[in-house]
Amino acid sequence: MTFGEQPAYLRVASDLRQKIVNGSLPPHTRLPSQARIREEYGVSDTVALEARKVLMAEGLVEGRSGSGTYVRERPVPRRVSRSGDRPPCGASPFRQEQADEGARGTWESSSEQEAASAEVAERLGIDEGSRVMRTRYLYRDSGDPMMLSTSWEPLDVTGRTPVMLPEEGPLGGCGVVDRMAAIDIVVDNVLEQVAARPGLAEELLALGGVPGHVVLVIERTFYASGRAVETADVIVPADRYRLAYHLPVR
């Protein structure tokens, strides 16, 4: 087989990837053995092994103990909507999307006070070590984990108020805008920055991914008159979800 200028293991991985994408190697099919790859492509055992590692890192195949390496089921990406519009009744974007699509979305959360790390302090514009309320969320779609979120709110803003705990009290579960309005703080701006990176082991464990999978990280911060009142990291598996932004035309 004649190849171009790429390293041999990448060329082999590319050919096998194409077979997976076009259905020649459908889901749950066993990937050709290392010996078969070596023979078919005329490469060494090392090249064959590295090619398989590439496909595994990309999440296209998975190893099964004592059985071999198999093509993974490719999920159909689902849209996660992000919008500048406020949903009715103070619902968060996730809650509103679940209601609109008739999906069976659930979530669980836990809140606790902690000292702001240097990164969180910089995002909130407060001193490192200042007290913040950290809330962790795990969102599920029909029982399957789909999204993680960790938010931080400065307690010099919400402390000793009815909205100190985001998921408890009279406005528990309402969005940041409505909760802040209840304590006379007007949120007038929100910034989201999106990046991709390999998922951390604990993130992939919670989301049902495999080592090497990429996640999308939305770094979101709410502002009131230039002051940050909440910042959060929202994490979704890149192979299962697509972010859709609805932007107003001005």
Short mmCIF file of C-alpha atoms in Angstrom, two decimals:
data_model
loop_
_atom_site.label_atom_id
_atom_site.label_comp_id
_atom_site.label_asym_id
_atom_site.label_seq_id
_atom_site.Cartn_x
_atom_site.Cartn_y
_atom_site.Cartn_z
CA MET A 1 0.00 0.00 0.00
CA THR A 2 1.39 3.39 -1.00
CA PHE A 3 1.15 6.11 1.59
CA GLY A 4 2.00 9.79 1.71
CA GLU A 5 4.36 11.57 4.04
CA GLN A 6 2.57 10.98 7.36
CA PRO A 7 4.16 8.72 9.98
CA ALA A 8 3.22 5.12 9.28
CA TYR A 9 1.14 4.65 12.43
CA LEU A 10 -0.99 7.72 11.61
CA ARG A 11 -1.57 6.52 8.06
CA VAL A 12 -2.69 3.11 9.30
CA ALA A 13 -4.92 4.75 11.92
CA SER A 14 -6.40 7.04 9.24
CA ASP A 15 -7.30 4.11 7.00
CA LEU A 16 -8.88 2.17 9.87
CA ARG A 17 -10.72 5.32 11.00
CA GLN A 18 -12.20 5.72 7.53
CA LYS A 19 -13.45 2.14 7.63
CA ILE A 20 -15.12 2.82 10.95
CA VAL A 21 -16.72 6.04 9.68
CA ASN A 22 -18.01 4.54 6.41
CA GLY A 23 -19.37 1.44 8.12
CA SER A 24 -16.90 -1.10 6.76
CA LEU A 25 -16.09 -1.75 10.41
CA PRO A 26 -19.51 -1.30 12.08
CA PRO A 27 -20.06 -0.86 15.83
CA HIS A 28 -19.25 -3.88 18.00
CA THR A 29 -17.03 -5.35 15.26
CA ARG A 30 -13.68 -6.61 16.46
CA LEU A 31 -10.79 -4.49 15.19
CA PRO A 32 -8.25 -6.44 13.11
CA SER A 33 -5.62 -7.99 15.33
CA GLN A 34 -2.15 -6.55 15.61
CA ALA A 35 -0.82 -9.40 13.46
CA ARG A 36 -3.52 -8.77 10.84
CA ILE A 37 -2.74 -5.04 10.72
CA ARG A 38 0.96 -5.81 10.40
CA GLU A 39 0.31 -8.17 7.51
CA GLU A 40 -2.29 -6.08 5.67
CA TYR A 41 -0.39 -2.79 5.84
CA GLY A 42 3.14 -4.14 5.74
CA VAL A 43 4.19 -2.44 8.96
CA SER A 44 5.94 -3.47 12.15
CA ASP A 45 4.28 -4.60 15.36
CA THR A 46 5.17 -1.25 16.93
CA VAL A 47 3.40 0.68 14.16
CA ALA A 48 0.34 -1.57 14.39
CA LEU A 49 0.19 -1.09 18.16
CA GLU A 50 0.54 2.70 17.93
CA ALA A 51 -2.22 2.88 15.29
CA ARG A 52 -4.57 1.00 17.61
CA LYS A 53 -3.63 3.36 20.45
CA VAL A 54 -4.59 6.35 18.28
CA LEU A 55 -8.05 4.94 17.60
CA MET A 56 -8.52 4.16 21.27
CA ALA A 57 -7.48 7.67 22.30
CA GLU A 58 -10.00 9.07 19.82
CA GLY A 59 -12.75 7.01 21.44
CA LEU A 60 -13.46 5.05 18.25
CA VAL A 61 -12.56 1.67 19.72
CA GLU A 62 -12.48 0.15 23.18
CA GLY A 63 -10.61 -2.74 24.70
CA ARG A 64 -12.51 -5.61 26.28
CA SER A 65 -10.59 -7.65 28.80
CA GLY A 66 -9.65 -11.05 27.44
CA SER A 67 -11.55 -10.47 24.20
CA GLY A 68 -9.80 -7.86 22.07
CA THR A 69 -10.48 -4.37 20.74
CA TYR A 70 -13.90 -3.48 19.34
CA VAL A 71 -15.45 -0.59 17.44
CA ARG A 72 -17.51 1.59 19.77
CA GLU A 73 -21.08 2.65 19.13
CA ARG A 74 -20.95 6.19 17.76
CA PRO A 75 -23.48 8.40 19.57
CA VAL A 76 -25.62 10.84 17.62
CA PRO A 77 -24.67 14.24 19.06
CA ARG A 78 -27.48 16.03 20.81
CA ARG A 79 -27.81 19.80 20.89
CA VAL A 80 -27.30 21.73 24.10
CA SER A 81 -28.81 25.18 23.63
CA ARG A 82 -27.15 28.30 24.95
CA SER A 83 -29.10 31.53 24.70
CA GLY A 84 -29.01 35.12 25.82
CA ASP A 85 -32.78 34.98 26.24
CA ARG A 86 -34.13 34.45 29.72
CA PRO A 87 -36.44 31.44 29.98
CA PRO A 88 -39.75 31.97 31.79
CA CYS A 89 -40.29 31.33 35.49
CA GLY A 90 -36.62 31.72 36.31
CA ALA A 91 -35.68 28.31 34.95
CA SER A 92 -32.08 27.58 33.99
CA PRO A 93 -31.32 26.90 30.28
CA PHE A 94 -31.02 23.18 31.02
CA ARG A 95 -34.36 23.01 32.80
CA GLN A 96 -36.09 24.99 30.05
CA GLU A 97 -34.59 22.86 27.29
CA GLN A 98 -35.72 19.70 29.05
CA ALA A 99 -39.26 21.08 29.36
CA ASP A 100 -39.38 22.24 25.73
CA GLU A 101 -38.22 18.92 24.30
CA GLY A 102 -40.21 16.73 26.65
CA ALA A 103 -36.99 15.08 27.76
CA ARG A 104 -36.66 13.30 31.06
CA GLY A 105 -33.96 15.47 32.58
CA THR A 106 -32.95 15.26 36.21
CA TRP A 107 -30.12 16.76 38.21
CA GLU A 108 -28.50 16.45 41.58
CA SER A 109 -26.47 19.05 43.42
CA SER A 110 -24.50 19.75 46.55
CA SER A 111 -23.30 23.04 47.99
CA GLU A 112 -20.62 23.91 50.50
CA GLN A 113 -18.53 26.88 51.52
CA GLU A 114 -14.84 26.99 50.68
CA ALA A 115 -11.93 29.39 50.26
CA ALA A 116 -11.61 30.73 46.72
CA SER A 117 -8.68 29.35 44.78
CA ALA A 118 -6.43 31.75 42.89
CA GLU A 119 -8.25 30.98 39.61
CA VAL A 120 -11.74 31.37 41.05
CA ALA A 121 -10.72 34.53 42.88
CA GLU A 122 -9.40 36.05 39.66
CA ARG A 123 -12.61 35.23 37.79
CA LEU A 124 -14.77 36.72 40.56
CA GLY A 125 -12.52 39.71 41.16
CA ILE A 126 -12.05 38.88 44.86
CA ASP A 127 -9.08 38.10 47.07
CA GLU A 128 -7.69 34.59 47.05
CA GLY A 129 -9.00 32.75 50.10
CA SER A 130 -12.23 34.73 50.27
CA ARG A 131 -15.25 32.62 51.17
CA VAL A 132 -17.39 31.40 48.30
CA MET A 133 -20.32 29.03 47.93
CA ARG A 134 -19.37 26.18 45.62
CA THR A 135 -22.19 24.15 44.08
CA ARG A 136 -21.60 21.00 42.06
CA TYR A 137 -24.20 19.63 39.65
CA LEU A 138 -24.62 16.41 37.72
CA TYR A 139 -27.28 16.59 35.01
CA ARG A 140 -28.86 13.48 33.52
CA ASP A 141 -30.84 12.88 30.34
CA SER A 142 -33.23 9.94 30.72
CA GLY A 143 -31.02 8.69 33.52
CA ASP A 144 -27.75 8.94 31.61
CA PRO A 145 -25.15 11.48 32.82
CA MET A 146 -24.79 14.30 30.29
CA MET A 147 -23.29 17.38 31.92
CA LEU A 148 -21.29 18.51 34.94
CA SER A 149 -21.26 22.00 36.36
CA THR A 150 -19.44 23.65 39.23
CA SER A 151 -20.40 27.20 40.22
CA TRP A 152 -18.90 29.65 42.69
CA GLU A 153 -20.63 32.66 44.23
CA PRO A 154 -18.89 35.17 46.53
CA LEU A 155 -20.41 35.04 49.99
CA ASP A 156 -19.84 38.77 50.44
CA VAL A 157 -22.66 39.06 47.88
CA THR A 158 -25.04 36.23 48.83
CA GLY A 159 -24.01 35.37 52.38
CA ARG A 160 -26.75 35.70 55.01
CA THR A 161 -29.40 36.18 52.31
CA PRO A 162 -32.30 33.91 51.27
CA VAL A 163 -30.40 32.94 48.09
CA MET A 164 -27.13 31.91 49.73
CA LEU A 165 -27.79 28.26 48.76
CA PRO A 166 -28.56 28.09 45.00
CA GLU A 167 -30.79 25.02 45.23
CA GLU A 168 -32.55 25.73 48.52
CA GLY A 169 -34.84 28.38 49.95
CA PRO A 170 -37.71 30.27 48.28
CA LEU A 171 -35.78 30.71 45.00
CA GLY A 172 -33.97 27.38 45.04
CA GLY A 173 -33.38 26.13 41.51
CA CYS A 174 -34.06 29.49 39.86
CA GLY A 175 -31.51 31.00 37.53
CA VAL A 176 -28.74 33.35 38.67
CA VAL A 177 -30.51 36.42 37.23
CA ASP A 178 -33.68 35.90 39.26
CA ARG A 179 -31.86 34.92 42.43
CA MET A 180 -29.70 38.01 42.31
CA ALA A 181 -32.71 40.21 41.54
CA ALA A 182 -34.27 38.97 44.77
CA ILE A 183 -31.44 40.64 46.69
CA ASP A 184 -31.57 43.81 44.56
CA ILE A 185 -28.65 42.95 42.30
CA VAL A 186 -29.28 43.46 38.58
CA VAL A 187 -27.33 41.08 36.35
CA ASP A 188 -26.67 42.90 33.09
CA ASN A 189 -23.99 40.84 31.35
CA VAL A 190 -22.83 37.26 30.99
CA LEU A 191 -19.61 36.01 29.41
CA GLU A 192 -19.08 32.48 28.11
CA GLN A 193 -15.77 31.15 26.87
CA VAL A 194 -15.67 27.69 25.29
CA ALA A 195 -12.61 25.43 25.13
CA ALA A 196 -11.90 21.77 24.50
CA ARG A 197 -9.52 19.55 26.45
CA PRO A 198 -9.05 15.90 27.45
CA GLY A 199 -11.45 15.05 30.24
CA LEU A 200 -10.08 14.52 33.72
CA ALA A 201 -10.38 10.98 35.08
CA GLU A 202 -13.05 11.94 37.62
CA GLU A 203 -15.03 13.88 35.00
CA LEU A 204 -15.05 10.97 32.54
CA LEU A 205 -15.98 8.56 35.32
CA ALA A 206 -19.01 10.71 36.21
CA LEU A 207 -20.01 11.24 32.55
CA GLY A 208 -19.51 7.65 31.41
CA GLY A 209 -16.62 8.42 29.07
CA VAL A 210 -13.36 6.58 28.52
CA PRO A 211 -9.78 7.81 29.10
CA GLY A 212 -8.68 10.17 26.34
CA HIS A 213 -12.15 11.48 25.52
CA VAL A 214 -12.41 15.20 24.88
CA VAL A 215 -14.81 17.43 26.80
CA LEU A 216 -16.14 20.90 26.05
CA VAL A 217 -15.67 23.36 28.90
CA ILE A 218 -17.90 26.44 29.09
CA GLU A 219 -16.44 29.02 31.45
CA ARG A 220 -19.40 31.24 32.32
CA THR A 221 -19.48 34.38 34.45
CA PHE A 222 -22.43 36.61 35.36
CA TYR A 223 -21.82 40.32 35.98
CA ALA A 224 -23.78 43.12 37.65
CA SER A 225 -22.47 46.61 36.80
CA GLY A 226 -19.07 45.11 36.04
CA ARG A 227 -18.86 43.03 39.21
CA ALA A 228 -18.80 39.24 38.89
CA VAL A 229 -21.53 37.65 41.01
CA GLU A 230 -21.23 34.04 39.83
CA THR A 231 -18.77 32.01 37.79
CA ALA A 232 -19.06 28.40 36.68
CA ASP A 233 -17.45 25.64 34.65
CA VAL A 234 -19.92 23.61 32.59
CA ILE A 235 -18.54 20.37 31.14
CA VAL A 236 -20.11 18.20 28.42
CA PRO A 237 -18.70 15.24 26.43
CA ALA A 238 -17.63 16.52 23.01
CA ASP A 239 -18.58 13.31 21.21
CA ARG A 240 -22.17 13.32 22.50
CA TYR A 241 -23.22 16.96 22.49
CA ARG A 242 -23.01 20.07 20.35
CA LEU A 243 -23.35 23.59 21.70
CA ALA A 244 -25.93 25.73 19.88
CA TYR A 245 -25.88 29.47 20.53
CA HIS A 246 -28.89 31.69 19.83
CA LEU A 247 -27.49 35.19 19.34
CA PRO A 248 -29.71 38.28 19.05
CA VAL A 249 -29.48 40.34 15.88
CA ARG A 250 -28.84 43.97 16.71
#
